[in-house]
Each structure stands twice: as C-alpha cells, then as structure tokens.
XYZ file of C-alpha atoms in Angstrom:
772
model
C -23.508 -11.807 -1.125
C -22.953 -8.146 0.056
C -23.661 -5.744 3.346
C -23.854 -2.603 3.817
C -20.159 -1.350 5.684
C -22.369 1.094 8.547
C -24.185 1.280 11.332
C -26.955 3.152 11.196
C -28.754 4.002 14.483
C -31.474 1.207 14.398
C -28.874 -1.351 13.693
C -26.143 -3.103 13.589
C -24.100 -4.044 9.674
C -26.744 -3.946 7.621
C -27.327 -7.447 7.323
C -26.997 -9.985 3.923
C -29.720 -9.648 1.592
C -31.249 -8.822 -1.459
C -29.786 -6.113 -3.168
C -30.023 -2.914 -6.543
C -28.798 -0.491 -7.328
C -29.322 2.859 -8.016
C -27.059 5.732 -10.069
C -27.036 9.132 -9.366
C -24.611 11.338 -10.606
C -23.143 14.344 -8.868
C -20.662 17.165 -10.237
C -18.406 18.872 -8.655
C -17.672 22.481 -9.048
C -16.375 26.080 -7.833
C -18.356 27.287 -4.762
C -19.563 24.412 -3.298
C -17.408 22.715 0.293
C -16.717 19.833 -0.157
C -18.964 16.203 0.259
C -20.641 17.700 3.435
C -22.943 19.329 3.549
C -24.621 22.495 6.430
C -26.405 20.576 8.075
C -29.422 23.683 9.111
C -32.808 23.677 9.535
C -34.687 26.972 9.677
C -37.651 28.461 8.470
C -38.950 31.251 5.967
C -41.866 33.836 6.542
C -43.939 33.032 3.110
C -46.247 35.659 4.547
C -43.894 38.474 4.068
C -41.366 40.322 6.614
C -43.926 41.171 9.496
C -43.501 37.501 9.918
C -41.322 34.486 11.828
C -41.416 31.756 13.215
C -42.308 30.891 16.854
C -42.077 28.705 19.541
C -44.934 28.441 21.831
C -43.923 25.877 24.570
C -47.019 25.174 26.715
C -47.309 23.768 30.222
C -47.587 19.957 29.701
C -50.963 19.777 32.213
C -53.050 23.137 31.100
C -56.010 23.488 32.925
C -57.259 24.998 29.189
C -56.596 21.438 27.294
C -59.331 19.159 28.632
C -61.793 21.473 27.254
C -60.314 20.183 24.146
C -60.614 16.314 22.719
C -57.130 16.345 20.960
C -54.020 18.356 21.250
C -54.127 19.136 18.416
C -56.944 21.159 18.724
C -55.960 22.761 21.946
C -52.795 23.756 20.249
C -55.635 25.421 17.233
C -57.169 27.814 19.675
C -54.644 28.929 20.959
C -54.141 30.233 17.097
C -57.394 30.954 16.891
C -58.079 33.049 20.455
C -54.552 35.193 18.917
C -55.714 35.837 15.133
C -58.284 37.598 13.400
C -61.095 36.078 11.823
C -60.606 36.837 8.407
C -57.103 34.178 8.552
C -57.894 30.127 9.483
C -55.491 29.137 12.027
C -54.552 25.726 10.211
C -52.851 27.921 7.641
C -50.149 29.871 9.907
C -49.419 25.971 11.781
C -45.815 24.406 11.211
C -45.420 21.517 13.770
C -48.021 20.606 17.194
C -45.189 19.302 19.856
C -46.394 16.103 21.860
C -43.666 14.436 23.162
C -40.165 17.149 23.105
C -41.895 19.705 23.968
C -46.427 19.969 24.562
C -46.355 23.386 22.403
C -46.444 24.404 18.521
C -44.607 26.435 16.750
C -46.174 29.199 14.267
C -45.864 32.029 11.723
C -46.800 34.858 13.505
C -46.564 38.923 13.901
C -44.442 40.376 17.308
C -47.916 41.933 17.812
C -50.062 38.009 17.386
C -47.363 36.569 19.949
C -48.072 40.227 22.963
C -50.879 38.189 23.393
C -50.390 34.933 22.660
C -48.062 35.528 25.768
C -51.097 37.101 28.420
C -53.338 33.693 27.054
C -53.449 30.295 30.396
C -51.067 28.478 30.443
C -48.486 29.399 27.656
C -45.717 29.003 29.590
C -43.207 30.147 26.630
C -42.456 31.528 23.634
C -39.229 31.843 21.353
C -38.083 33.088 18.385
C -36.745 30.041 16.058
C -33.268 30.448 15.165
C -31.036 28.890 12.026
C -28.536 25.510 13.997
C -26.069 24.543 12.244
C -25.786 20.707 12.843
C -21.593 20.114 12.230
C -22.603 18.385 9.554
C -19.532 20.608 8.065
C -17.943 19.649 10.189
C -15.861 16.644 8.914
C -14.798 18.816 5.930
C -13.242 20.969 8.391
C -11.444 18.532 10.792
C -9.903 17.475 7.605
C -8.700 20.170 7.189
C -10.818 21.863 3.748
C -11.331 25.491 3.429
C -12.644 27.366 0.884
C -9.849 30.820 1.923
C -6.843 29.393 1.827
C -4.431 27.862 -0.396
C -5.613 23.811 0.033
C -7.233 20.888 -1.563
C -10.758 22.464 -2.187
C -9.024 25.861 -4.016
C -6.782 23.837 -6.109
C -9.095 21.698 -7.637
C -11.837 24.384 -8.070
C -13.353 22.076 -5.512
C -13.537 19.372 -7.977
C -14.868 21.360 -11.451
C -16.671 18.719 -13.751
C -15.655 15.020 -12.089
C -17.749 13.239 -11.735
C -19.066 9.924 -9.291
C -20.807 7.199 -8.691
C -22.295 6.435 -5.924
C -23.289 2.199 -5.508
C -25.528 2.147 -2.674
C -29.852 2.334 -1.626
C -30.601 5.213 -3.109
C -31.136 8.612 -3.049
C -34.026 10.756 -1.724
C -33.629 13.838 -4.150
C -35.219 16.633 -2.873
C -32.751 16.688 0.349
C -30.616 19.657 0.188
C -27.385 18.844 -0.024
C -28.660 17.823 -4.171
C -30.034 21.514 -4.477
C -27.634 22.645 -8.516
C -28.058 26.151 -7.660
C -24.497 26.986 -9.064
C -23.989 24.440 -11.276
C -22.572 24.657 -14.195
C -25.114 22.581 -17.009
C -23.885 19.016 -16.837
C -21.415 17.323 -18.448
C -21.284 17.293 -22.224
C -19.591 13.596 -21.777
C -22.631 12.716 -19.367
C -24.130 9.346 -20.819
C -26.380 8.759 -17.873
C -30.322 8.478 -17.624
C -32.521 9.691 -16.033
C -34.390 6.790 -14.539
C -37.427 6.818 -13.856
C -39.814 4.873 -11.396
C -42.414 3.999 -8.630
C -41.873 8.090 -7.666
C -39.244 9.089 -9.127
C -39.457 11.489 -11.624
C -37.303 12.272 -15.206
C -37.503 15.793 -12.876
C -36.303 14.644 -10.130
C -32.254 15.111 -11.638
C -31.164 17.942 -11.757
C -27.363 20.147 -12.845
C -26.224 18.191 -9.447
C -28.084 14.211 -9.638
C -27.341 13.853 -12.826
C -28.139 10.912 -13.342
C -29.163 8.172 -12.062
C -30.708 4.160 -12.312
C -31.885 1.389 -10.545
C -31.285 -2.368 -10.797
C -32.758 -5.257 -9.602
C -33.403 -8.891 -11.622
C -31.107 -10.344 -9.156
C -33.480 -8.671 -5.696
C -36.647 -9.143 -7.308
C -35.194 -13.795 -7.861
C -33.697 -13.842 -4.820
C -36.811 -16.388 -2.610
C -36.227 -14.179 0.760
C -38.951 -12.417 2.689
C -39.061 -9.393 3.989
C -38.614 -9.085 7.893
C -41.848 -7.524 9.545
C -39.863 -4.061 10.525
C -38.654 -3.342 6.897
C -39.363 0.133 4.997
C -41.089 0.046 2.530
C -38.840 0.007 -0.388
C -39.596 2.274 -4.227
C -39.231 0.267 -7.188
C -36.953 3.033 -8.886
C -33.882 5.484 -7.402
C -35.523 7.383 -4.681
C -33.752 5.921 -1.906
C -35.930 3.957 1.369
C -33.802 2.505 3.519
C -31.692 6.146 4.177
C -28.410 4.602 3.922
C -27.584 5.826 0.037
C -28.969 9.197 0.652
C -26.131 9.519 3.424
C -22.921 7.866 1.797
C -23.991 9.711 -0.951
C -24.772 13.252 0.042
C -20.949 13.215 1.721
C -19.706 11.912 -1.174
C -21.052 14.421 -2.839
C -23.972 16.229 -1.861
C -24.470 20.178 -2.640
C -20.771 21.345 -0.930
C -19.147 19.584 -4.122
C -19.051 17.312 -7.212
C -21.348 16.257 -9.468
C -22.994 12.667 -8.388
C -24.365 9.398 -9.660
C -25.041 7.391 -7.005
C -25.355 3.029 -7.898
C -27.694 1.451 -5.207
C -28.256 -1.805 -2.537
C -32.196 -2.933 -1.794
C -31.997 -2.377 1.842
C -31.461 -5.965 3.195
C -28.612 -5.758 1.075
C -26.344 -6.124 -2.573
C -26.294 -8.913 -5.406
C -23.408 -9.942 -7.309
C -25.906 -9.330 -10.768
C -27.104 -6.447 -10.283
C -23.252 -4.334 -8.762
C -21.948 -5.839 -12.010
C -24.867 -4.902 -13.915
C -24.177 -1.391 -11.711
C -21.249 -0.825 -12.774
C -21.142 -1.442 -15.862
C -24.002 1.469 -16.870
C -21.527 3.409 -14.750
C -18.853 3.251 -16.731
C -20.330 3.642 -19.697
C -22.020 6.722 -18.473
C -18.606 7.941 -17.084
C -18.014 8.357 -13.906
C -14.826 9.550 -12.961
C -14.891 8.029 -9.450
C -17.300 5.222 -7.966
C -17.881 4.443 -4.672
C -18.746 1.699 -3.659
C -20.035 1.677 1.153
C -20.135 -2.711 0.573
C -18.655 -4.934 1.962
C -18.725 -8.058 4.209
C -15.395 -10.521 5.212
C -12.657 -10.829 2.060
C -13.018 -13.064 -0.513
C -10.522 -14.536 -3.539
C -10.918 -11.999 -6.103
C -12.354 -15.001 -7.989
C -14.731 -14.848 -6.739
C -15.034 -10.697 -5.327
C -17.652 -9.344 -7.942
C -16.639 -6.727 -7.303
C -13.027 -6.737 -7.331
C -13.979 -7.599 -11.404
C -16.307 -5.553 -11.653
C -13.482 -2.111 -10.350
C -10.496 -4.163 -12.328
C -12.715 -3.249 -15.529
C -13.839 0.484 -14.201
C -9.947 0.279 -13.501
C -9.223 -0.215 -16.881
C -11.648 2.909 -18.381
C -10.164 5.399 -15.702
C -12.181 4.624 -12.671
C -10.670 5.385 -9.506
C -12.603 2.595 -6.899
C -13.276 3.514 -3.467
C -14.565 0.718 -1.421
C -15.357 0.173 1.714
C -12.796 -1.644 4.598
C -15.900 -3.525 6.025
C -17.144 -2.882 9.144
C -16.287 -6.676 11.181
C -13.132 -5.283 13.106
C -11.051 -6.118 14.683
C -11.396 -9.538 14.600
C -7.637 -9.837 12.743
C -8.010 -10.430 9.251
C -11.897 -9.894 8.252
C -10.692 -6.543 5.723
C -13.030 -7.624 3.091
C -12.725 -4.879 -0.675
C -8.884 -5.954 -1.422
C -8.121 -5.922 -4.445
C -4.431 -3.819 -4.901
C -6.056 -1.656 -7.983
C -9.554 -0.928 -5.281
C -8.661 2.230 -2.881
C -10.034 0.050 0.496
C -11.021 2.709 3.221
C -12.042 2.290 6.848
C -12.881 4.604 9.900
C -11.610 7.384 12.387
C -13.059 9.266 14.301
C -12.881 12.469 14.632
C -12.665 15.106 18.064
C -16.297 16.002 18.128
C -17.973 14.857 20.360
C -22.013 14.417 22.159
C -21.369 14.599 25.779
C -24.114 13.244 27.511
C -23.032 12.520 30.688
C -25.012 10.344 33.720
C -24.452 11.893 36.844
C -25.685 8.856 39.887
C -27.318 8.533 43.112
C -24.033 9.318 44.405
C -22.186 12.535 42.752
C -19.820 10.428 40.967
C -20.704 11.398 36.645
C -19.972 8.977 34.307
C -19.232 9.433 30.721
C -21.410 9.466 28.123
C -23.024 10.558 24.623
C -26.090 11.094 22.302
C -28.399 12.780 19.657
C -31.034 13.206 22.122
C -32.133 16.817 22.306
C -32.159 17.110 25.907
C -30.942 20.736 25.854
C -34.044 22.305 24.627
C -36.144 19.437 26.850
C -35.748 20.346 30.376
C -37.630 16.895 31.439
C -34.529 15.126 29.964
C -32.134 15.718 31.998
C -34.896 14.402 35.552
C -33.308 12.782 38.390
C -35.212 8.470 37.997
C -34.449 5.464 40.061
C -32.060 3.536 37.579
C -33.438 -0.803 36.855
C -31.723 -2.735 35.315
C -33.761 -5.782 34.837
C -31.845 -9.399 33.806
C -33.070 -13.232 34.573
C -34.832 -15.725 32.430
C -34.291 -16.065 28.987
C -36.630 -13.675 27.633
C -34.022 -10.268 27.379
C -34.387 -8.220 28.888
C -31.027 -6.874 30.312
C -30.584 -6.229 25.633
C -34.305 -5.331 26.512
C -35.731 -6.754 23.341
C -39.276 -5.672 22.784
C -41.804 -7.838 24.677
C -39.120 -8.408 27.013
C -39.555 -5.248 29.179
C -42.459 -6.446 32.678
C -43.662 -2.662 32.481
C -44.192 -3.102 36.629
C -40.912 -2.957 36.576
C -39.231 -0.055 34.231
C -42.647 2.675 33.854
C -41.283 5.311 35.136
C -37.233 4.230 34.997
C -33.888 5.240 33.571
C -33.349 1.179 31.872
C -29.814 0.420 31.489
C -29.664 -1.994 28.567
C -26.996 -3.752 26.941
C -25.842 -3.010 23.655
C -25.975 -5.917 21.347
C -27.301 -8.432 20.102
C -30.380 -5.950 18.416
C -30.154 -1.945 17.233
C -29.278 0.712 19.363
C -31.993 2.608 19.335
C -34.607 -0.637 18.692
C -33.882 -0.695 22.781
C -35.002 3.059 23.202
C -38.652 1.670 21.397
C -38.256 -1.064 23.748
C -37.979 0.759 27.108
C -40.599 4.100 25.422
C -43.095 0.918 24.861
C -43.227 -0.578 28.380
C -43.507 2.137 30.055
C -39.828 3.757 30.969
C -38.756 7.232 31.315
C -35.448 7.258 29.873
C -32.196 4.221 29.384
C -28.555 3.757 29.201
C -26.783 2.057 27.197
C -24.276 0.424 28.559
C -21.585 -1.190 26.075
C -20.330 -4.867 26.906
C -16.555 -6.419 26.944
C -17.418 -6.372 22.694
C -17.677 -3.157 22.170
C -14.913 -1.729 24.552
C -15.067 2.054 24.102
C -16.917 2.101 20.927
C -18.665 5.253 21.476
C -21.389 5.488 17.896
C -24.227 7.861 19.393
C -27.797 7.990 17.802
C -30.979 9.989 18.123
C -32.929 8.138 20.062
C -36.580 8.472 20.743
C -36.560 8.556 24.454
C -34.046 10.686 27.141
C -31.140 8.427 26.833
C -26.968 7.613 26.779
C -24.873 6.013 25.272
C -21.203 4.504 28.203
C -18.761 2.515 27.963
C -17.782 -0.278 28.949
C -15.487 0.999 31.807
C -18.433 3.457 33.042
C -20.738 0.562 32.561
C -18.711 -1.433 35.275
C -18.805 1.245 37.260
C -22.630 1.757 36.923
C -23.245 -1.428 37.919
C -21.580 -1.396 40.499
C -23.445 1.485 42.078
C -26.541 -0.105 41.502
C -25.236 -3.212 42.686
C -24.174 -1.207 46.060
C -27.013 0.211 47.220
C -30.990 -0.676 47.634
C -32.257 2.706 45.922
C -30.017 3.886 43.370
C -30.777 7.183 41.024
C -29.502 9.109 38.717
C -30.364 12.137 36.183
C -29.105 12.513 32.554
C -26.883 16.069 31.980
C -26.920 16.594 27.984
C -23.912 19.146 26.844
C -25.132 19.133 22.863
C -22.052 19.532 20.801
C -18.445 20.588 21.942
C -15.430 20.538 20.306
C -11.613 20.107 19.672
C -11.156 19.096 23.040
C -10.857 14.819 22.444
C -8.212 13.356 20.769
C -8.508 12.210 16.901
C -8.365 10.715 15.191
C -8.463 7.521 16.984
C -9.271 4.345 15.096
C -13.266 2.769 15.087
C -13.373 -0.473 16.544
C -15.133 -1.886 14.102
C -13.082 -1.066 11.498
C -12.537 -3.636 9.498
C -8.309 -5.077 10.235
C -6.243 -6.600 8.193
C -4.013 -8.894 7.246
C -5.010 -9.363 3.891
C -6.079 -12.555 3.982
C -5.248 -13.476 0.897
C -2.227 -11.372 -0.733
C 0.323 -11.051 1.872
C 2.461 -8.395 -0.370
C -0.737 -6.257 -0.283
C -1.201 -4.273 3.128
C -4.810 -3.050 3.990
C -7.459 -1.496 3.891
C -5.100 1.961 2.074
C -6.338 4.349 4.352
C -8.688 5.341 7.344
C -11.018 8.554 7.217
C -13.342 9.438 8.878
C -16.406 7.758 9.713
C -18.024 8.311 12.924
C -20.764 9.283 13.766
C -21.011 11.324 10.851
C -23.882 13.518 9.718
C -25.563 13.633 6.380
C -28.358 13.595 4.142
C -31.531 11.574 5.326
C -34.451 10.994 3.376
C -37.774 12.455 4.475
C -39.524 9.020 4.612
C -38.050 7.752 7.766
C -37.471 9.079 11.794
C -33.609 10.399 12.699
C -33.618 6.715 14.157
C -34.567 4.696 11.089
C -37.509 2.471 13.112
C -40.792 2.587 10.972
C -42.103 3.258 15.052
C -40.174 6.428 14.534
C -42.075 9.262 13.604
C -40.274 12.037 13.803
C -38.560 13.899 10.559
C -35.618 15.645 9.756
C -33.577 15.975 6.940
C -29.878 15.436 8.268
C -28.698 12.448 10.537
C -26.060 10.481 12.275
C -24.262 7.755 11.297
C -21.574 4.980 11.669
C -20.002 2.892 9.861
C -16.261 2.788 6.745
C -19.992 3.083 4.248
C -19.769 6.464 5.974
C -15.849 6.977 5.556
C -15.206 5.903 2.023
C -17.874 8.509 0.440
C -14.808 10.767 2.303
C -12.575 9.913 0.192
C -14.239 9.309 -2.540
C -14.663 12.989 -2.210
C -10.659 13.374 -2.133
C -10.420 11.451 -4.980
C -12.886 13.508 -6.842
C -11.035 16.760 -5.986
C -7.623 14.852 -7.562
C -8.956 14.074 -10.155
C -10.604 17.647 -10.925
C -6.468 18.641 -10.763
C -4.964 16.690 -12.566
C -7.679 15.094 -14.793
C -4.618 13.114 -16.474
C -3.875 10.916 -13.860
C -4.344 7.263 -13.502
C -6.377 5.845 -11.062
C -3.501 4.252 -9.678
C -1.990 7.702 -8.935
C -4.412 9.063 -7.041
C -4.993 6.347 -4.893
C -0.631 6.805 -4.253
C -1.366 10.815 -3.134
C -3.561 9.992 -0.960
C -1.762 7.025 0.487
C 1.839 8.501 0.756
C 0.269 11.539 2.366
C -2.329 10.665 4.603
C -1.370 10.819 8.579
C 0.541 8.515 11.037
C -0.843 10.960 14.173
C -3.858 12.840 15.147
C -3.997 16.318 14.847
C -1.602 16.643 18.965
C 1.032 15.085 17.549
C 0.932 12.082 18.485
C 0.225 7.843 17.021
C -3.072 7.181 16.124
C -4.912 5.528 18.309
C -7.172 1.676 18.856
C -8.472 1.714 22.117
C -5.825 1.972 24.226
C -2.615 1.094 22.530
C -1.298 3.115 19.238
C -2.883 1.642 15.976
C -0.804 -1.307 13.591
C -1.009 -0.755 9.775
C -3.002 -3.348 9.348
C -5.840 -1.138 11.386
C -4.841 2.406 9.325
C -2.803 0.911 6.846
C -0.832 3.938 5.156
C -3.022 6.564 7.730
C -5.127 9.043 8.054
C -6.567 10.616 5.030
C -4.907 14.596 4.522
C -6.690 16.292 1.331
C -4.795 18.512 1.386
C -1.205 17.256 1.050
C -2.441 14.654 -1.238
C -4.204 17.442 -4.163
C 0.036 17.894 -4.588
C 1.445 14.516 -2.651
C 5.314 15.638 -5.107
C 5.488 12.284 -5.985
C 3.975 9.245 -6.997
C 3.612 5.806 -7.202
C 2.022 5.134 -10.637
C 0.515 1.504 -11.864
C -0.459 0.059 -15.023
C -3.328 -2.922 -15.491
C -1.418 -4.610 -16.584
C 0.608 -4.475 -13.785
C -2.051 -6.142 -12.134
C -2.433 -9.260 -14.090
C 1.599 -10.157 -13.436
C 0.877 -9.264 -9.842
C -2.141 -12.189 -9.761
C 0.573 -14.840 -12.103
C 3.613 -14.264 -9.330
C 0.210 -14.670 -5.861
C 0.213 -18.296 -8.163
C -3.960 -17.682 -9.913
C -3.935 -19.883 -12.786
C -5.000 -19.007 -16.312
C -8.501 -19.130 -15.786
C -8.481 -17.351 -12.726
C -6.910 -14.341 -14.295
C -9.306 -14.587 -16.888
C -12.160 -14.542 -14.348
C -11.022 -11.830 -13.054
C -9.381 -9.397 -15.226
C -10.976 -11.249 -18.907
C -7.700 -10.529 -20.013
C -6.171 -14.944 -21.649
C -2.890 -14.848 -20.271
C 0.642 -17.852 -19.974
C 2.138 -16.098 -16.219
C 5.070 -18.708 -17.026
C 5.190 -16.317 -20.870
C 4.667 -13.426 -18.196
C 7.043 -14.600 -15.627
C 9.934 -15.089 -17.445
C 9.979 -11.337 -19.062
C 9.387 -9.675 -15.370
C 11.721 -11.297 -13.388
C 11.191 -10.246 -9.829
C 8.947 -8.918 -10.179
C 6.993 -6.606 -7.713
C 4.059 -4.972 -7.703
C 4.942 -1.070 -7.619
C 2.010 -0.382 -4.246
C 2.137 2.493 -1.959
C 2.469 0.577 1.167
C 5.610 -2.127 1.617
C 4.645 -5.495 3.294
C 6.636 -9.724 2.973
C 6.219 -11.818 4.920
C 9.106 -13.967 5.587
C 7.747 -17.476 4.809
C 10.601 -20.388 7.371
C 13.313 -21.078 5.843
C 13.665 -17.498 4.091
C 15.883 -14.651 5.178
C 15.477 -11.350 3.239
C 13.721 -9.989 0.240
C 14.081 -7.697 -1.972
C 11.198 -4.804 -3.444
C 11.651 -3.082 -6.245
C 9.402 -0.396 -6.609
C 9.475 3.502 -9.050
C 8.507 6.821 -8.139
C 7.283 9.439 -10.947
C 7.528 13.868 -9.782
C 4.462 15.485 -10.793
C 5.665 17.883 -8.398
C 8.755 21.116 -9.426
C 11.754 20.180 -12.075
C 15.140 19.272 -10.341
C 13.548 18.284 -6.799
C 16.181 15.914 -4.970
C 14.563 13.447 -2.463
C 16.331 11.199 -0.371
C 15.813 8.527 1.884
C 15.269 7.916 6.012
C 13.726 4.307 6.709
C 12.377 3.089 10.359
C 12.986 -0.341 10.222
C 10.487 -2.221 11.660
C 11.896 -4.117 14.491
C 13.672 -7.367 14.287
C 14.680 -6.169 10.249
C 17.666 -4.218 8.497
C 16.442 -2.058 5.733
C 18.192 -1.203 2.911
C 17.718 0.985 -0.024
C 19.057 1.305 -3.164
C 19.405 4.235 -3.815
C 19.292 6.710 -0.557
C 18.982 9.563 -3.386
C 16.387 10.414 -6.542
C 17.244 13.278 -8.613
C 14.476 14.052 -10.818
C 15.656 17.480 -13.675
C 11.719 16.455 -15.199
C 7.829 16.134 -14.268
C 6.538 13.418 -15.486
C 9.997 11.224 -14.753
C 9.656 8.045 -13.767
C 13.023 6.652 -11.505
C 13.266 3.799 -9.376
C 14.872 2.161 -5.964
C 15.470 -1.165 -4.403
C 14.421 -2.658 -0.603
C 16.053 -5.877 0.426
C 13.883 -6.144 3.752
C 16.548 -8.928 6.024
C 15.529 -11.453 8.646
C 17.416 -10.857 10.901
C 15.491 -13.392 13.970
C 13.734 -16.793 13.884
C 11.332 -17.578 11.734
C 8.841 -20.040 14.218
C 6.645 -22.268 12.464
C 3.845 -23.174 14.538
C 3.564 -18.635 15.366
C 3.226 -15.880 13.668
C 4.438 -12.909 14.871
C 3.910 -8.791 12.535
C 6.649 -6.096 13.055
C 6.004 -2.529 10.787
C 8.652 0.224 10.071
C 8.181 3.145 8.020
C 9.754 3.947 3.847
C 10.049 8.445 3.770
C 11.194 9.913 0.508
C 11.913 13.730 1.280
C 12.045 16.672 -0.154
C 15.885 18.452 -0.127
C 14.270 21.472 -0.913
C 10.175 22.133 0.090
C 9.344 20.068 3.095
C 6.113 19.516 2.081
C 6.674 16.669 -0.113
C 7.279 13.622 2.569
C 6.272 10.802 0.645
C 5.975 8.293 3.148
C 5.130 3.970 3.090
C 4.801 1.716 5.538
C 6.066 -1.591 5.565
C 4.390 -4.383 7.256
C 6.297 -7.619 7.924
C 5.323 -10.738 9.129
C 6.911 -13.804 9.538
C 4.724 -17.516 9.655
C-alpha cells in the first residue's frame, strides 16, 4: 500500500489504506501562469455599479442582540433598518460571522452605508478588498515570469502538453480549473470525463479535459472507514482536498491541460494504481504526476515502478514524490531510475505569529490564522501546559484537556501523534482561547503552518524549550500572539524540509535518490468546497485555497516544469527531460550559500542534484539520454533474475547475453554514485552527453572530487560540431582511504561540463561515494 506524500494541516503524512484513482487532464497553453493559481478572494456585485460589498463589524456584546433569538436574525435586522421596504434583507446578506468576528458582509450602496454607520452596536464598516494570498509565489521563487525570456515564454506556457495527475480527485468548480482563454482540447486526446456521484460529463472543460476514477481495489478492501473520515464521492470528485491541491499546482489556471488519476482518502491500492497508469498511457498524457510514496521497495514489488516503466517506454515522463519519511536515512521511495524522484524544500515566504511572553521576551512562531483582522486574537492570556496522567493531554488529544484548567487560556500543545489542526479543535472544545503548538525534538525547527480554528501559532523546538523554561520559572505565566501577516525574502531559502525522505538508495547504490528537490512546505493551492481549510469535519469555514506541506506538494511543481520542457522540446525523451531538470539544478540557495538541512549544509542524499531551476532546465545545453533498453541492462548489472526483470519490464531477457554484449556498462544517469565494497579501490564509469544547445560548442570539465577520492576524466574537453551529436567520456573514481568492514562512510563532490562560450550552459552532476 502507499501513502499520499503530503502533510496536510489535519494529519501527519497520510496513512496507508484503500485507494482509487481519478484521471483529470489539464492543458498547458499561453497566457496561463505556470502551475500556481492566483490566490485571491473577491466578490463581484450582481446588482450593478451602485452596489459594493462591505464588511460590517458589530459589538460582540451588543445591547440590541438580546432582542433577537439568533445572531443571524440580529445581523439581518441591521439590513432591515437600512434597506427600502421593497427588498428582502436576506437577498443582500453574503455572510454572517460569529467566530472570527461579530458581524456580516453584505451588498450595499454608499447611501445605505451612511445610514448603517449611525445604528447602535455598529463598530466599523469597511469595503471589501481584493486580497491576493501568494499562491502564485512559488513560481516567482522559482524565477518564472511571463515578462522575461524564461521557461514560460520559451515553452509558450506549456502549450498543448497534457499532465496526468494521480491523486484523490478534483473539485472541478475551483477557479484553478477555469478554461477561459484555453484552446480546443488536443485532437490526440483519447480520454473521457467519467460521470459519477456529483460529477457530470460537463464537469470537464478545455482545462480539465478528462477525469476517471478507479475503485475496484478500494471496494474489495476490508478497511473500515474511521469515524472522522469525510464521506467520499464515488466519482472523480475530490472529498479530501489532496488531489485538488496537487493538480492545481501542476496544471491549474496558470498552466497546461491536465488529467488527474486519483486515490481515495485512505490511500491507493496497487490494482487501482496500475489501472490508472494503464488508462493514462492510452489516453495520451505527456507527463504523469504521482504524489504517492511510502518506504522503498524492490522494483519487482513496486507497482509504481512497474507501471511507470511502461509509461516511460511510451514517452511519458513520470514524476513521483520521494515520500515524507525523512530525515531517516535510506527512506526515499520511488527509486526506479526511470522515475524522477522529488524531495521537498522551503520557500522564503513566512507567516510570522510571534509569542510575546509576560517577561517581555519573544518566541518566534508561524501561523495562517487571520489574526490581523481579529484584534481579540492578540489578547494577552494565561499560559497553561497540561501534563501528567495517561490521557495524552500534553499532545492535546480530544477529551484530554480538563475544561477547568484550560478555559479562556492559551494552551501549549506538543506536536506529534495527532494532527496539528486537530489539537486546536481539542483546545477549542475544552474552552481554550488560543494555542501554541510546540515542536518536539523529533520535528526540531520544521515550520509547517496551518489555518487553525482558533488563534494559534507553531514554534520550533529551540523556541519551545525557551517557552517552557519561562513557564516553569514563573508563577503566573502569560503570553500573547502577535500576528505578522506574510513576509517574503527575509529568510534563507531553499532549505531541505525535515520530513523529506533521504537517501542513500536502499536497493541500488549506483543511482542517487532523490533526484532533485522542489517547493513543498506551506504551499497554497486549490481546495474543495466540501472542506474547511484544515480538512477537519468540525471546520465549517469554506475557502477556495488552503495550505499543505509534503513531497506531494513538491512533486507537481516538477511535473509542471517537465510539461514546460516537453512543450519547448516535444521530441525529447523522458530521460532527456529529467536530465535537463537535474543538471541545471541549483546547489546554492538564493543568497549564493549552500542549501541547508537544519543546521548543516545539505548532503546529496537530501537534495540529489539540487533545487529545481526551470529557466535553466528549459535550455540545458547538454543532456544525458537513456533508452528503455538501457534500463533493462542496468537491472541485469544489479543481479535481478530473468523473472524479476520480466515482472518489471515485460521483457524476457538473458542477462548473461546482455552483459556479455555490454561489458563495462554504466547507466547514463545524470548523477554519479559509486559504492566501494571491501577490497575495491577503483571504479570506471562511462557517460554519454548529447548536444541540445548550439552547434560548434566546446565544453571543458571541472571536477570537485569527494574527500578521500581521486577523480580522473577522459577526455577533459568535448567538441560538439552538430546539434543532437553525442559524445562519451570516462570517469575513474579511485579511493584513497582504507575501507572498513563494519562502518559505512560517505563523501560527495561534483563534476561540471562548462561551455567555453556560454556561461549559461553549466551541466553539473553530483558525485556520491560510499564505502561499505
């Protein structure tokens, strides 16, 4: 079984369990801003230019409220006193607020506003504003722009490319899937828009060009639904939000056409995964995005590896999440060499929600709770941290918090075990007024934010230690949360997300995994209207977008980039596209310093080739290409049996014959990974580069050898006379240290081919060396 590789606000990485698929197909085309929907909230008047939307804030304990049986009727009464007798007040009311603030939103004229301002209990009247939460920020962070000569422009915004997204479904009414300005569906498209529960054929359009669901594996499973599980639709419609989020990241309004292949809430079964991939191949997708992961499996036991091999044979790029089991070594999943395996990184966008302790000191935290529009959210409160007994009160399990201890107070909850946002629900149910979510030693400084149901912030482990020290040394500890909105560009980024799965590759030491990292922390994207922003059943709020973290969020970013490359270079193979993404990746952050993994520079087992750079990937200069037959030879070099190779590739081969015909074979992978076993001192590796840049190009090699290793390259210059010309080179990796039988040690370096005339073309490969 498999996990959805995301960490949404209401759960840690989703548990393994039943699955089904939904195919949603999107089309990349001009005038679409790559894979990130603009996140904004707005109201358009249906009553003409004389009416605007206003937010009317009322006194929370208004003297006139007691005259009405409900707050809703009280809110309507203000409109009754303002509008002419011919109009129904309910026809103008848009929202009635009771938690975030006391008041309502309504369509009103300026004359009506002046009357309203004079009524008792009216605190303030504000015009509605166009708020753009930075859903589009991750594309800016990646350097994508519609006004410069970068990946968007060179690919015509991914025109005509079809992305297949395998996930939990889609909410087709989301603004991210609007097809305004889209061209007709490509004639080569063979898919369909499968009808089902609350999903009609008309749910698809020229953006969401197809949708399918696969449920047989899910139906035959005997896993009972949990009591807090959202009811699922027997259709392509998304009930959990994960699929809507990832598909809008990969191919929402700002990008190509998409086809979404989806799982059910509890996870995905192998039978359904294979059925979905099977249909996607026939339907005609160009890129297959699978935000699924778990722990690594032998390739012959890995349905994703098996199904994706056939997809790659048909020219489909397969992009997969690395999994959320980091920072455990060798936890990276989806390790097949024909798959692009994506880890998660951070952005330099923060959502500060700082705790000001009673002693005047500050503790840094982050939150998406809209505290700026709710002044009471920043009120100073008594701090309480409930421990002792076996109720799990330190984790704020529901029902574990005594109301007499937490009522009206700010409750400290340790992170872990139950979902982050679920802890906030537990505090709210017990009468708590606010929450501080404290990271433990496991999570360290990871800062996944949430749209909590009450005023709340999350603090890192070091800050949690400071906070608890203050509480333990103060008789009456108090604190307030100061919400700071959104801050961009003041922090180092990218950094490796702590949860992002790590190498080395458990089953193949010659292939470095993950391949690259991409934005996967606090990503804002589309969200279904059947769920609140936390995804919890108790959350009655409704939004078009929410925030999620996980390698599930990183994966569709790279799927979108692969679609751009495919549009710019439709004749390239999946291996060529992956090579372009890997060899152009950045090893430094946006300040030119090493990408960090916690408090130390990130190793290749965390970042692979580095952080994706779409503007360089669209024009890599050189690529390492691989034919499907070469993957089969590679499996032979690993010692796979004939039956195992047949299981993976559906090819009946004799490895002895293949290896005899391909002596000294090395898979032409864009990264270089060498494992020295006891007694082995040197290895020779071959690589083959193909010129996709300019004719008459000369490249020279630069090597930064791993510590304890000598690296020789021959030849040291490659002279390409023609486009698409291929030249080979050899690498000798020589160990200078003594191997040890019981200890494994690692070292890393890099090899870069530099264009003599064009510094833009730098073709870099990380080098990983392991001594066993």
